[in-house]
Coordinates of C-alpha atoms in Angstrom, one line a residue:
M119 CA 15.4 38.0 17.7
K120 CA 12.5 35.2 17.1
I121 CA 11.4 33.1 14.1
D122 CA 8.1 31.4 13.1
V123 CA 8.3 27.9 12.5
T124 CA 5.0 26.3 11.1
L125 CA 4.5 22.8 11.7
P126 CA 2.4 20.2 9.3
D127 CA -0.2 20.7 11.5
G128 CA -0.7 24.0 11.1
S129 CA 0.5 25.3 14.7
V130 CA 3.2 28.1 14.9
R131 CA 6.2 27.8 17.4
Q132 CA 8.5 30.6 18.0
Y133 CA 12.0 30.1 18.6
E134 CA 15.3 32.2 18.7
Q135 CA 17.0 33.3 15.6
G136 CA 19.8 30.5 14.7
A137 CA 17.6 27.4 16.0
T138 CA 17.9 24.3 14.2
A139 CA 14.9 21.6 13.3
M140 CA 16.8 19.4 15.9
D141 CA 15.8 22.4 18.6
V142 CA 12.3 22.2 17.2
A143 CA 12.2 18.7 17.7
R144 CA 13.5 18.6 21.1
S145 CA 11.0 21.5 22.0
I146 CA 8.3 19.0 21.2
S147 CA 9.8 15.7 22.8
E148 CA 13.1 13.6 23.4
G149 CA 12.0 10.9 21.9
L150 CA 10.9 12.3 18.8
A151 CA 14.8 14.2 18.2
R152 CA 16.2 10.7 19.0
N153 CA 14.3 9.7 15.5
V154 CA 14.9 12.5 13.4
L155 CA 17.2 11.8 10.3
A156 CA 16.8 15.0 8.1
A157 CA 14.1 18.3 8.0
K158 CA 11.8 19.6 5.3
V159 CA 12.0 23.2 5.3
D160 CA 10.1 25.3 3.3
G161 CA 9.7 22.0 0.9
E162 CA 13.6 21.1 1.0
V163 CA 14.9 18.7 2.5
R164 CA 17.9 19.6 5.0
D165 CA 20.2 18.7 7.4
A166 CA 18.4 19.0 11.2
H167 CA 21.3 20.7 12.8
R168 CA 21.2 23.4 10.1
P169 CA 19.9 26.6 11.4
L170 CA 16.6 27.5 10.1
P171 CA 16.7 30.3 7.6
G172 CA 13.9 32.5 9.0
N173 CA 10.2 32.4 9.4
C174 CA 9.2 29.0 8.0
T175 CA 7.4 25.8 7.2
L176 CA 9.1 22.5 8.8
Q177 CA 8.8 18.6 9.0
L178 CA 10.5 16.3 10.9
L179 CA 11.7 13.7 8.9
T180 CA 11.8 10.0 10.4
W181 CA 12.3 6.9 9.0
N182 CA 8.7 6.5 8.2
D183 CA 9.0 9.5 5.8
P184 CA 10.4 8.8 2.2
E185 CA 12.6 11.4 2.6
G186 CA 14.1 10.7 5.3
K187 CA 15.1 7.0 3.9
A188 CA 16.6 8.5 1.3
T189 CA 18.6 11.1 3.7
M190 CA 19.9 7.8 5.8
W191 CA 20.4 6.1 2.6
H192 CA 22.4 9.1 1.4
S193 CA 24.5 8.8 4.6
S194 CA 25.0 5.4 4.3
A195 CA 26.7 5.6 1.5
H196 CA 29.3 7.9 2.5
L197 CA 29.5 5.1 5.4
M198 CA 30.4 2.4 3.1
A199 CA 32.4 4.8 0.9
E200 CA 34.4 5.1 4.7
A201 CA 34.3 1.7 5.0
L202 CA 36.3 1.0 1.6
E203 CA 38.8 3.9 1.9
S204 CA 39.9 2.2 4.9
L205 CA 40.0 -1.6 3.2
Y206 CA 41.4 -0.6 -0.1
P207 CA 43.4 2.6 0.5
G208 CA 43.4 4.5 -2.4
V209 CA 40.1 3.7 -3.9
K210 CA 38.5 6.8 -5.8
F211 CA 34.8 7.7 -5.9
G212 CA 32.4 8.7 -8.7
I213 CA 28.6 9.2 -7.0
G214 CA 26.8 7.8 -4.5
P215 CA 22.9 8.3 -4.0
P216 CA 20.1 6.9 -2.8
I217 CA 18.1 4.8 -4.6
E218 CA 14.5 3.3 -4.0
H219 CA 15.7 0.6 -1.8
G220 CA 19.0 1.8 -0.6
F221 CA 21.9 3.0 -2.2
Y222 CA 25.0 2.6 -4.3
Y223 CA 28.8 4.0 -5.0
D224 CA 30.4 3.8 -7.9
V225 CA 34.2 3.6 -7.1
D226 CA 37.2 3.0 -8.9
L227 CA 39.7 0.0 -7.6
G228 CA 42.1 0.3 -9.4
D229 CA 43.8 -3.2 -10.3
R230 CA 41.6 -4.6 -7.1
V231 CA 38.2 -6.7 -7.8
I232 CA 35.5 -6.9 -5.2
T233 CA 33.6 -9.9 -5.2
D234 CA 30.8 -11.2 -3.0
K235 CA 33.4 -12.8 -1.3
D236 CA 34.0 -9.4 -0.1
F237 CA 30.9 -8.2 1.4
P238 CA 31.2 -9.8 5.1
A239 CA 34.4 -7.4 5.6
I240 CA 32.8 -4.2 4.2
E241 CA 29.7 -5.3 6.4
A242 CA 31.6 -5.4 9.2
R243 CA 33.6 -2.2 9.0
M244 CA 30.6 -0.1 8.2
K245 CA 29.1 -1.7 11.5
E246 CA 32.3 -0.7 13.5
L247 CA 32.4 2.9 12.3
A248 CA 28.4 3.4 12.4
A249 CA 28.9 2.6 16.2
K250 CA 31.4 5.5 17.0
K251 CA 28.5 7.8 16.6
N252 CA 30.4 10.3 14.2
V253 CA 28.9 13.3 13.2
Y254 CA 28.0 14.5 9.5
V255 CA 29.6 18.0 9.3
R256 CA 28.6 20.1 6.4
T257 CA 31.2 22.6 5.3
E258 CA 30.9 25.1 2.6
V259 CA 33.9 25.0 0.2
S260 CA 35.4 27.7 -2.3
K261 CA 36.4 26.0 -5.5
P262 CA 40.0 26.4 -5.5
D263 CA 40.3 24.8 -1.9
A264 CA 38.1 22.1 -2.9
I265 CA 40.4 21.8 -6.3
K266 CA 43.2 21.8 -4.0
Y267 CA 41.9 19.0 -1.6
F268 CA 41.2 16.5 -4.5
T269 CA 43.8 16.9 -6.4
G270 CA 46.0 16.0 -3.2
K271 CA 44.2 13.3 -2.8
G272 CA 44.5 12.4 -6.4
D273 CA 40.6 11.9 -7.1
E274 CA 40.1 12.8 -10.7
Y275 CA 36.1 12.1 -10.6
K276 CA 35.7 14.4 -7.9
L277 CA 38.0 16.8 -9.7
E278 CA 35.8 16.5 -12.9
L279 CA 32.3 17.0 -10.7
I280 CA 33.7 20.4 -9.3
D281 CA 34.7 21.6 -12.7
G282 CA 31.0 21.9 -13.5
L283 CA 30.1 23.9 -10.2
N284 CA 30.6 27.3 -9.1
D285 CA 32.6 29.0 -6.2
G286 CA 29.8 29.2 -3.5
E287 CA 27.7 26.0 -4.3
I288 CA 30.5 23.7 -3.0
T289 CA 30.2 21.6 0.3
F290 CA 31.6 19.3 1.9
Y291 CA 30.6 16.8 4.3
R292 CA 32.7 14.9 7.0
Q293 CA 32.3 11.8 8.9
G294 CA 35.1 10.4 11.1
D295 CA 37.8 10.5 8.5
F296 CA 35.8 10.6 5.5
V297 CA 35.6 13.5 3.5
D298 CA 33.3 14.1 0.3
L299 CA 31.8 16.6 -2.1
C300 CA 28.4 16.8 -1.8
R301 CA 25.1 18.7 -1.5
G302 CA 23.8 16.6 1.5
P303 CA 21.6 16.6 2.9
H304 CA 22.8 14.0 5.7
I305 CA 21.5 12.4 8.9
P306 CA 22.6 13.8 12.3
D307 CA 25.3 10.9 13.3
T308 CA 25.8 7.1 12.2
S309 CA 24.3 6.0 15.3
A310 CA 21.1 5.4 13.5
I311 CA 22.6 3.0 11.0
K312 CA 22.3 0.0 12.8
A313 CA 22.0 -2.8 10.3
S314 CA 24.0 -2.4 7.2
K315 CA 24.0 -5.0 4.0
V316 CA 25.9 -5.0 0.7
L317 CA 23.6 -6.2 -1.9
S318 CA 25.5 -6.5 -5.0
I319 CA 28.0 -5.4 -7.7
A320 CA 27.7 -4.1 -11.1
G321 CA 29.7 -1.9 -13.8
A322 CA 29.2 1.1 -14.8
Y323 CA 30.4 3.6 -17.1
W324 CA 31.6 7.2 -15.5
R325 CA 28.5 9.3 -16.0
G326 CA 26.9 6.9 -18.1
D327 CA 29.0 7.4 -21.4
E328 CA 30.1 3.7 -22.9
T329 CA 33.7 5.8 -24.1
R330 CA 34.2 6.7 -20.4
K331 CA 35.7 4.1 -17.4
Q332 CA 33.7 1.3 -16.3
L333 CA 33.5 1.8 -12.4
T334 CA 32.6 -0.9 -10.0
R335 CA 28.7 0.0 -8.8
I336 CA 28.2 -1.5 -5.0
Y337 CA 25.0 -1.3 -4.0
G338 CA 23.6 -1.7 -0.2
I339 CA 21.0 -1.3 2.1
T340 CA 20.9 -0.1 5.7
F341 CA 18.3 -0.1 8.4
P342 CA 17.5 1.4 11.9
K343 CA 16.9 -2.1 13.3
Q344 CA 18.0 -5.8 12.5
K345 CA 14.8 -7.3 12.1
E346 CA 14.3 -4.8 9.3
L347 CA 16.9 -5.6 7.7
E348 CA 16.0 -9.8 7.7
E349 CA 12.7 -8.6 6.6
F350 CA 13.9 -6.9 3.5
L351 CA 16.4 -9.9 3.0
T352 CA 13.2 -12.5 2.9
M353 CA 11.6 -9.9 0.4
I354 CA 14.4 -10.0 -1.9
E355 CA 14.2 -13.9 -1.9
E356 CA 10.4 -13.9 -2.6
A357 CA 11.6 -11.3 -5.4
K358 CA 14.1 -13.4 -6.8
K359 CA 11.0 -16.2 -7.0
R360 CA 8.6 -13.7 -8.8
D361 CA 11.6 -12.6 -10.9
H362 CA 9.7 -12.0 -14.5
R363 CA 12.7 -12.4 -16.2
K364 CA 12.9 -16.0 -14.4
L365 CA 9.3 -16.5 -14.5
G366 CA 8.6 -15.5 -18.0
K367 CA 11.1 -18.1 -19.6
E368 CA 9.5 -20.8 -17.3
L369 CA 5.9 -19.5 -18.7
D370 CA 7.2 -19.2 -22.1
L371 CA 6.4 -15.8 -22.3
F372 CA 9.0 -13.8 -24.0
T373 CA 12.4 -14.1 -24.7
F374 CA 15.5 -11.8 -25.8
S375 CA 18.0 -12.2 -28.8
E376 CA 21.3 -10.7 -29.1
K377 CA 21.2 -10.7 -33.1
V378 CA 17.6 -9.0 -32.8
G379 CA 19.2 -6.3 -30.6
A380 CA 19.7 -5.2 -26.4
G381 CA 16.4 -4.4 -25.1
L382 CA 14.4 -5.5 -27.7
P383 CA 11.5 -8.3 -26.2
L384 CA 10.6 -11.1 -28.6
W385 CA 7.1 -11.9 -27.4
L386 CA 6.3 -15.9 -27.6
P387 CA 3.2 -17.3 -28.3
K388 CA 1.5 -17.5 -24.9
G389 CA 3.0 -14.4 -24.0
A390 CA 1.7 -12.8 -27.4
A391 CA -1.6 -14.3 -26.5
L392 CA -1.5 -12.7 -22.8
R393 CA -0.3 -9.3 -24.6
Q394 CA -3.5 -9.6 -26.9
R395 CA -5.8 -9.9 -24.2
L396 CA -4.5 -6.9 -22.3
I397 CA -5.0 -4.8 -25.6
D398 CA -8.4 -6.7 -26.2
F399 CA -9.9 -5.6 -22.6
M400 CA -8.5 -2.1 -23.1
K401 CA -10.0 -1.9 -26.3
A402 CA -13.5 -2.8 -25.3
A403 CA -13.6 -0.5 -22.4
Q404 CA -12.2 2.7 -24.5
E405 CA -15.0 1.9 -27.3
K406 CA -17.4 2.4 -24.5
D407 CA -16.1 5.5 -23.6
G408 CA -16.1 6.9 -27.2
Y409 CA -12.6 6.3 -27.8
V410 CA -11.5 6.2 -31.9
P411 CA -8.5 3.8 -33.3
V412 CA -5.8 5.3 -35.1
I413 CA -2.4 4.0 -36.5
T414 CA 0.7 6.1 -37.0
P415 CA 4.1 5.0 -38.5
H416 CA 6.8 3.9 -36.4
I417 CA 9.2 7.0 -37.0
G418 CA 8.4 10.3 -38.1
G419 CA 10.5 13.1 -39.6
K420 CA 13.1 14.7 -37.2
Q421 CA 10.6 18.6 -37.3
L422 CA 7.9 16.8 -36.0
Y423 CA 10.0 16.1 -32.6
I424 CA 11.5 19.6 -33.0
T425 CA 8.1 21.3 -33.1
S426 CA 6.7 19.2 -30.1
G427 CA 9.7 19.7 -28.2
H428 CA 11.0 15.9 -27.6
W429 CA 13.9 16.5 -29.6
E430 CA 15.6 19.5 -27.4
K431 CA 14.5 16.9 -24.1
Y432 CA 14.9 13.9 -25.0
G433 CA 16.9 13.9 -28.1
K434 CA 20.2 12.0 -26.4
D435 CA 18.0 9.6 -25.6
S436 CA 16.7 8.7 -29.0
F437 CA 18.2 6.5 -31.6
R438 CA 20.4 8.6 -33.8
P439 CA 18.3 10.1 -36.7
I440 CA 18.2 8.1 -39.6
T441 CA 19.4 9.8 -43.1
T442 CA 18.0 8.9 -46.3
P443 CA 19.1 9.4 -49.9
H444 CA 17.5 13.2 -49.9
E445 CA 19.6 15.7 -48.9
G446 CA 18.8 17.3 -45.5
E447 CA 16.1 14.5 -44.7
E448 CA 15.9 13.1 -41.4
F449 CA 13.8 10.3 -39.6
L450 CA 13.6 9.4 -35.7
L451 CA 12.1 6.2 -34.4
K452 CA 9.4 7.8 -33.0
P453 CA 10.2 8.0 -29.4
M454 CA 6.4 9.4 -28.7
N455 CA 3.2 9.2 -30.2
C456 CA 1.5 12.5 -29.1
P457 CA 3.3 14.5 -32.2
H458 CA 1.6 12.1 -34.4
H459 CA -1.8 12.5 -33.0
C460 CA -1.3 16.3 -33.2
E461 CA -1.0 16.2 -36.7
I462 CA -4.3 13.6 -37.0
Y463 CA -5.7 16.4 -34.8
A464 CA -4.6 18.7 -37.5
S465 CA -5.6 17.0 -40.9
R466 CA -9.0 18.7 -41.3
P467 CA -10.8 21.5 -39.6
R468 CA -12.3 21.0 -36.4
S469 CA -15.6 22.6 -35.0
Y470 CA -16.7 22.6 -30.9
K471 CA -19.3 20.0 -31.7
D472 CA -16.4 17.8 -32.5
L473 CA -15.4 17.6 -29.1
P474 CA -13.8 16.0 -27.0
L475 CA -11.9 13.8 -29.9
R476 CA -10.4 10.8 -27.9
L477 CA -7.6 9.0 -30.4
A478 CA -6.5 6.1 -29.2
E479 CA -3.5 3.7 -30.6
F480 CA -1.3 1.0 -29.2
G481 CA 1.6 2.3 -30.3
T482 CA 5.4 1.1 -30.5
V483 CA 7.7 3.6 -29.0
Y484 CA 11.6 3.6 -29.4
R485 CA 14.3 4.5 -26.4
Y486 CA 18.2 4.3 -26.7
E487 CA 18.6 3.0 -22.9
Q488 CA 21.8 2.7 -22.3
S489 CA 22.7 -0.9 -22.0
G490 CA 23.5 -0.9 -18.1
E491 CA 20.1 0.5 -17.5
L492 CA 18.3 -2.7 -19.7
H493 CA 16.3 -4.8 -17.3
G494 CA 14.0 -7.7 -18.6
L495 CA 11.0 -5.8 -19.8
T496 CA 10.9 -3.1 -17.0
R497 CA 13.7 -1.2 -19.1
V498 CA 13.6 -1.4 -23.0
R499 CA 14.7 0.1 -25.9
G500 CA 11.1 -0.6 -27.7
F501 CA 8.0 -0.7 -25.9
T502 CA 4.2 -0.4 -26.9
Q503 CA 2.0 2.1 -25.1
D504 CA -1.8 2.1 -24.9
D505 CA -1.6 5.9 -25.8
A506 CA -4.6 7.8 -26.2
H507 CA -4.9 11.6 -26.7
L508 CA -8.0 13.2 -25.9
F509 CA -8.6 16.8 -27.7
C510 CA -11.0 18.8 -25.9
R511 CA -12.8 22.5 -25.0
P512 CA -11.4 24.0 -21.9
D513 CA -14.9 23.6 -20.0
Q514 CA -14.5 19.6 -20.9
V515 CA -11.1 19.0 -19.4
K516 CA -12.2 18.2 -15.6
E517 CA -15.3 15.7 -17.1
E518 CA -13.0 14.3 -19.4
F519 CA -10.3 13.9 -16.9
M520 CA -12.2 12.4 -14.4
K521 CA -13.6 9.6 -16.9
V522 CA -9.9 8.6 -17.4
I523 CA -9.3 8.3 -13.4
D524 CA -12.6 5.6 -14.0
L525 CA -10.9 3.9 -16.7
V526 CA -7.9 3.3 -14.8
L527 CA -9.6 2.0 -11.5
K528 CA -11.6 0.0 -13.7
V529 CA -7.8 -1.6 -15.2
I530 CA -6.5 -1.6 -11.4
K531 CA -10.2 -3.7 -10.7
A532 CA -9.7 -6.3 -13.4
L533 CA -6.1 -6.8 -12.4
E534 CA -6.2 -7.1 -9.1
L535 CA -3.8 -4.1 -8.2
N536 CA -5.7 -3.2 -5.5
D537 CA -3.2 -1.4 -3.3
F538 CA -2.4 1.9 -4.8
E539 CA -2.1 5.6 -4.2
A540 CA -2.7 8.5 -6.9
Q541 CA 0.7 10.9 -7.2
V542 CA 0.0 14.3 -8.4
S543 CA 3.1 15.4 -9.9
L544 CA 3.8 19.1 -10.4
R545 CA 6.8 21.4 -11.6
D546 CA 9.6 21.6 -9.6
K547 CA 9.2 24.7 -7.6
A548 CA 12.7 26.2 -8.2
D549 CA 13.5 25.4 -11.7
R550 CA 10.9 26.2 -13.9
S551 CA 13.9 25.4 -17.2
K552 CA 13.0 21.9 -17.1
Y553 CA 9.4 22.6 -18.8
I554 CA 7.9 24.5 -21.6
G555 CA 5.2 26.9 -21.7
S556 CA 3.6 29.6 -20.1
E557 CA 3.1 30.0 -15.8
E558 CA -0.7 30.5 -17.0
N559 CA -1.1 27.5 -19.1
W560 CA 0.5 25.1 -16.5
E561 CA -1.2 26.9 -13.3
K562 CA -4.9 26.4 -15.4
A563 CA -3.9 22.3 -16.0
E564 CA -2.2 21.7 -12.7
Q565 CA -5.6 23.1 -11.0
A566 CA -7.5 20.9 -13.6
I567 CA -5.8 17.8 -12.2
I568 CA -5.9 18.7 -8.6
D569 CA -9.5 19.7 -8.7
A570 CA -10.9 16.7 -10.5
A571 CA -9.0 14.2 -8.3
K572 CA -11.0 16.0 -5.3
E573 CA -14.1 15.7 -6.9
K574 CA -13.4 12.1 -7.7
G575 CA -12.5 11.3 -4.0
L576 CA -9.6 10.2 -4.9
P577 CA -6.6 10.7 -2.0
T578 CA -3.4 11.8 -3.7
Q579 CA -0.1 12.6 -2.5
V580 CA 1.6 15.9 -4.2
E581 CA 5.2 15.2 -5.8
Y582 CA 6.9 18.4 -7.1
G583 CA 9.5 18.2 -9.3
E584 CA 8.1 15.1 -11.5
A585 CA 5.9 16.5 -14.1
A586 CA 6.3 15.9 -17.6
F587 CA 8.0 18.4 -19.7
Y588 CA 5.2 19.9 -21.4
G589 CA 2.4 19.1 -18.3
P590 CA 1.8 18.1 -14.7
K591 CA 0.4 14.6 -14.4
L592 CA -1.7 12.3 -12.3
D593 CA 0.3 9.2 -11.9
F594 CA -0.9 5.8 -10.3
M595 CA 1.5 4.1 -7.9
I596 CA 0.8 0.7 -7.7
K597 CA 2.0 -1.3 -4.6
D598 CA 2.7 -4.9 -5.3
A599 CA 2.6 -8.1 -3.1
L600 CA 6.0 -7.6 -2.1
G601 CA 5.4 -4.0 -1.1
R602 CA 6.9 -2.4 -4.0
K603 CA 6.2 0.6 -6.2
W604 CA 5.6 1.0 -9.4
Q605 CA 4.4 4.2 -11.3
L606 CA 2.1 2.5 -14.0
G607 CA -1.1 4.5 -15.0
T608 CA -0.4 8.1 -16.0
I609 CA -2.8 11.0 -16.9
Q610 CA -1.5 14.2 -18.1
V611 CA -3.4 17.7 -18.8
D612 CA -1.2 19.7 -21.9
Y613 CA -1.9 23.5 -22.9
N614 CA 1.6 23.2 -24.5
L615 CA 1.6 20.6 -27.6
P616 CA -1.9 22.3 -29.0
E617 CA -0.1 25.5 -29.3
R618 CA 2.9 24.1 -30.4
F619 CA 1.2 22.5 -33.4
E620 CA -0.8 25.5 -33.8
L621 CA -4.5 23.2 -33.3
E622 CA -7.9 25.1 -33.7
Y623 CA -11.2 24.7 -33.4
V624 CA -14.0 27.1 -34.1
G625 CA -15.9 27.9 -31.1
S626 CA -19.7 28.7 -30.7
D627 CA -19.0 32.4 -30.9
N628 CA -17.7 31.1 -34.5
Q629 CA -14.1 32.3 -33.6
K630 CA -10.7 29.6 -33.2
H631 CA -9.6 28.5 -30.3
R632 CA -7.1 26.2 -28.8
P633 CA -8.1 23.1 -27.8
V634 CA -6.4 21.3 -24.5
M635 CA -4.7 17.9 -24.8
I636 CA -5.4 14.9 -22.2
H637 CA -2.5 12.3 -22.6
R638 CA -3.6 9.2 -20.7
A639 CA -2.2 5.4 -21.1
P640 CA -3.9 3.4 -18.1
F641 CA -1.3 0.5 -18.7
G642 CA 1.6 2.7 -19.6
S643 CA 4.3 0.4 -21.2
L644 CA 2.5 -3.0 -22.2
E645 CA 6.3 -4.4 -21.6
R646 CA 6.8 -2.8 -18.1
F647 CA 3.2 -3.4 -17.3
V648 CA 3.5 -7.7 -18.2
A649 CA 6.4 -7.6 -16.0
V650 CA 4.8 -6.1 -12.9
L651 CA 1.9 -8.5 -13.2
I652 CA 4.3 -11.2 -13.8
E653 CA 6.2 -10.5 -10.4
H654 CA 3.1 -9.4 -8.7
H655 CA 0.9 -12.4 -9.0
A656 CA 4.2 -14.7 -9.1
G657 CA 3.2 -15.9 -12.3
R658 CA -0.5 -16.8 -11.5
F659 CA -2.7 -14.3 -13.2
P660 CA -6.4 -13.4 -13.2
L661 CA -8.4 -16.2 -14.5
W662 CA -9.5 -13.7 -17.7
L663 CA -5.7 -13.0 -18.5
T664 CA -3.7 -16.2 -18.1
P665 CA -2.1 -17.9 -21.2
E666 CA -3.7 -21.4 -20.2
Q667 CA -7.0 -21.8 -18.3
A668 CA -7.4 -25.1 -17.9
L669 CA -5.0 -28.3 -18.6
L670 CA -6.7 -31.8 -19.2
L671 CA -4.7 -34.7 -17.6
P672 CA -5.7 -38.1 -18.6
I673 CA -4.8 -40.7 -16.6
S674 CA -3.7 -43.2 -19.2
D675 CA -3.4 -42.6 -23.4
K676 CA -6.8 -44.4 -23.8
Y677 CA -8.5 -41.5 -22.2
L678 CA -6.9 -38.7 -25.0
G679 CA -9.7 -39.1 -27.3
A680 CA -12.1 -38.2 -24.3
C681 CA -9.7 -35.2 -23.2
A682 CA -10.1 -34.1 -26.7
N683 CA -13.4 -33.9 -26.9
V684 CA -13.5 -31.9 -23.5
V685 CA -11.1 -29.3 -25.0
R686 CA -13.1 -28.9 -28.3
S687 CA -16.6 -28.0 -25.6
L688 CA -14.2 -25.7 -23.5
K689 CA -13.1 -23.8 -26.7
D690 CA -16.6 -23.4 -27.9
S691 CA -17.2 -21.6 -24.4
D692 CA -14.3 -19.7 -25.0
I693 CA -12.1 -21.4 -22.2
R694 CA -8.4 -21.6 -22.9
A695 CA -7.5 -25.5 -22.6
S696 CA -5.1 -28.1 -23.6
V697 CA -4.2 -31.7 -23.0
D698 CA -1.3 -32.8 -21.2
E699 CA -0.3 -36.0 -23.7
R700 CA 3.1 -36.7 -22.1
N701 CA 3.6 -40.8 -20.7
E702 CA 4.0 -39.4 -17.3
K703 CA 2.0 -41.0 -14.2
I704 CA -0.7 -38.8 -13.1
G705 CA 0.9 -37.4 -10.1
R706 CA 3.5 -35.8 -11.9
K707 CA 1.4 -34.5 -14.4
I708 CA -0.5 -32.5 -11.7
R709 CA 2.6 -31.8 -9.9
D710 CA 3.9 -30.0 -13.3
A711 CA 0.9 -28.1 -13.6
E712 CA 0.6 -26.6 -10.6
L713 CA 4.3 -25.6 -11.1
A714 CA 3.2 -23.7 -14.4
R715 CA 0.4 -22.0 -12.4
V716 CA -2.5 -24.0 -14.5
P717 CA -5.5 -22.4 -13.0
F718 CA -7.5 -25.7 -13.5
M719 CA -6.6 -29.2 -13.6
L720 CA -9.0 -31.4 -15.3
V721 CA -9.0 -35.3 -14.6
V722 CA -10.1 -37.9 -16.8
G723 CA -9.9 -41.5 -15.8
E724 CA -12.2 -44.2 -16.9
K725 CA -15.2 -43.0 -14.6
E726 CA -15.3 -39.5 -16.2
A727 CA -15.0 -41.0 -19.9
E728 CA -17.8 -42.9 -19.4
Q729 CA -20.3 -40.3 -17.6
G730 CA -18.8 -37.5 -19.7
T731 CA -17.6 -35.4 -17.0
V732 CA -14.1 -34.2 -15.2
S733 CA -12.4 -34.2 -11.8
V734 CA -11.7 -30.6 -11.3
R735 CA -8.7 -29.1 -9.4
E736 CA -8.2 -25.9 -8.5
H737 CA -4.4 -24.5 -8.5
G738 CA -3.4 -24.0 -5.0
Q739 CA -6.7 -25.1 -3.5
G740 CA -7.1 -28.5 -4.5
D741 CA -10.3 -31.0 -5.4
L742 CA -13.4 -29.1 -6.5
G743 CA -15.3 -32.1 -7.1
T744 CA -16.7 -34.1 -10.3
M745 CA -18.8 -31.6 -13.0
T746 CA -19.7 -32.0 -16.7
P747 CA -17.4 -30.0 -19.0
A748 CA -20.3 -27.3 -19.2
A749 CA -20.9 -26.7 -15.9
F750 CA -17.1 -26.0 -15.8
A751 CA -17.2 -23.5 -18.1
E752 CA -20.2 -21.5 -16.6
M753 CA -17.9 -21.7 -13.2
V754 CA -14.9 -20.3 -15.3
N755 CA -17.4 -17.5 -17.3
D756 CA -18.9 -16.3 -14.4
R757 CA -15.7 -16.0 -12.6
V758 CA -13.9 -13.9 -15.6
R759 CA -17.2 -11.8 -15.9
E760 CA -16.9 -11.2 -12.4
Q761 CA -13.0 -10.1 -12.6
L762 CA -13.7 -8.3 -15.7
G763 CA -17.0 -5.7 -14.3
G764 CA -19.1 -6.5 -17.2
L765 CA -16.4 -5.6 -20.0

């Protein structure tokens, strides 16, 4: 029997029943076959050597595809586990998934301890094993046989994982002498792994439960070429220099306190001012687009989040309920702003003439992230969202969605985050249990996003399984200066919360109708957004945003008065400036200002004091010549207006 295989270009090829994706690759070219790491069959990533199921769509995945990288890194986790097992007999294994950059494996070494001094030996063993070109062999195993194997091996972690699986859905993968419980998929053999690096180690509680044993999490990364590994390591070194935790401290932007609590940032004066400028920027843009501000409490009754569905979906990630002396009364620290905004909408009758209603709030929300997951400003337990919820008629959805796209693009431009792509995040094709609402409403919401993005001419890629539990979304994936991707702005279409809260408006037909809700947050979390800005710009923020735009550098103390006069003049023109009053030589002051990433240094000596001018130096550019404070202010404000696009 023949099967029809449809390739990404739409062409259809016929193959014998039982043919594999690798057979298809070889029929196209041997060069392609050598580069194939996995295959996407009817949207599912599978081993390239598995027989195709019949008539299907097929995409051959290489290192250039995200799924190809993920498959290789998953296989590399198994390779590292094999190396660990040979170096540390009796080691036990938890889980070893691919991550954004590389992979990790959680291991129990017993009484032994791994340090960075052990990394070279692990890397050398991985290289030795990879060179053997061992094939990754998939085997379906019965539950009793799986239990028997790992009981004999004495690996209680794998036994616990098997306990949660049903007979008929258990597979093992073997490469060389190493066998692991795994769903796959994996690369054809180990020869694709040419360069390996163990990156770091950390503690990780088994299954994320702080009451369970702490395992050793070993991070690693691999590449098909040594040169790519070297480029990655160079990027890592640059990332360390740009780390927002390091620069945030150097620039006096934020801090953390154990007494206040883990994951709860404290904004210092310069950071608070920077944050406020972001808020003011967004408020000005929102005001032009017809948003109205609202304010909601930091807590809400538990029933509010039961109604919205957040308690069911996110209850385990929330802080524990707050009880009061009143029996049965419970509150939650607010995990989301949208249920509160639904109640504001419901506070009085609405007419079709009232819509769209655009409610905006810089609302602080709280999530109980595991302590091991916290990371500077990017993963915190309390964060502020530039949240807005648009309530509109069904016929207004596409237009409102397109306006929000325009707003997000304006933010991206003003903050010089120009390398981005838009991701249409839809439901999982198979598992619908993660979502609330009817099939009909989901289809309408998904199509509205696809149509709006297409009409705006926005290039997009579709990702299944990435939708919010109540609706699909358009996510803006920003690529920073180091090539790392961050999900920042997001827009979501939601038919479900209006139903759950029984929101209504009276239409032109004098009948009651259900509004559609659009969730949007161009910044997302202000905390995370600031972290990305710090690392993308290496602390050199756009001129309109930077905490200090100019620093006056007097040649000696006798010019302090002249500098103070310039600062007052600049402040009248909305220029943020201060004076370096230290008793240091001018060369040292200039060097320190450069290190502090101050955009402009204004040197004042005898000549400048007499003429009422300043000698201007630009960060990273050098001398711009002498000018009056008024001319300098005009230059700065012209640049700011250009960056802000007229806002």
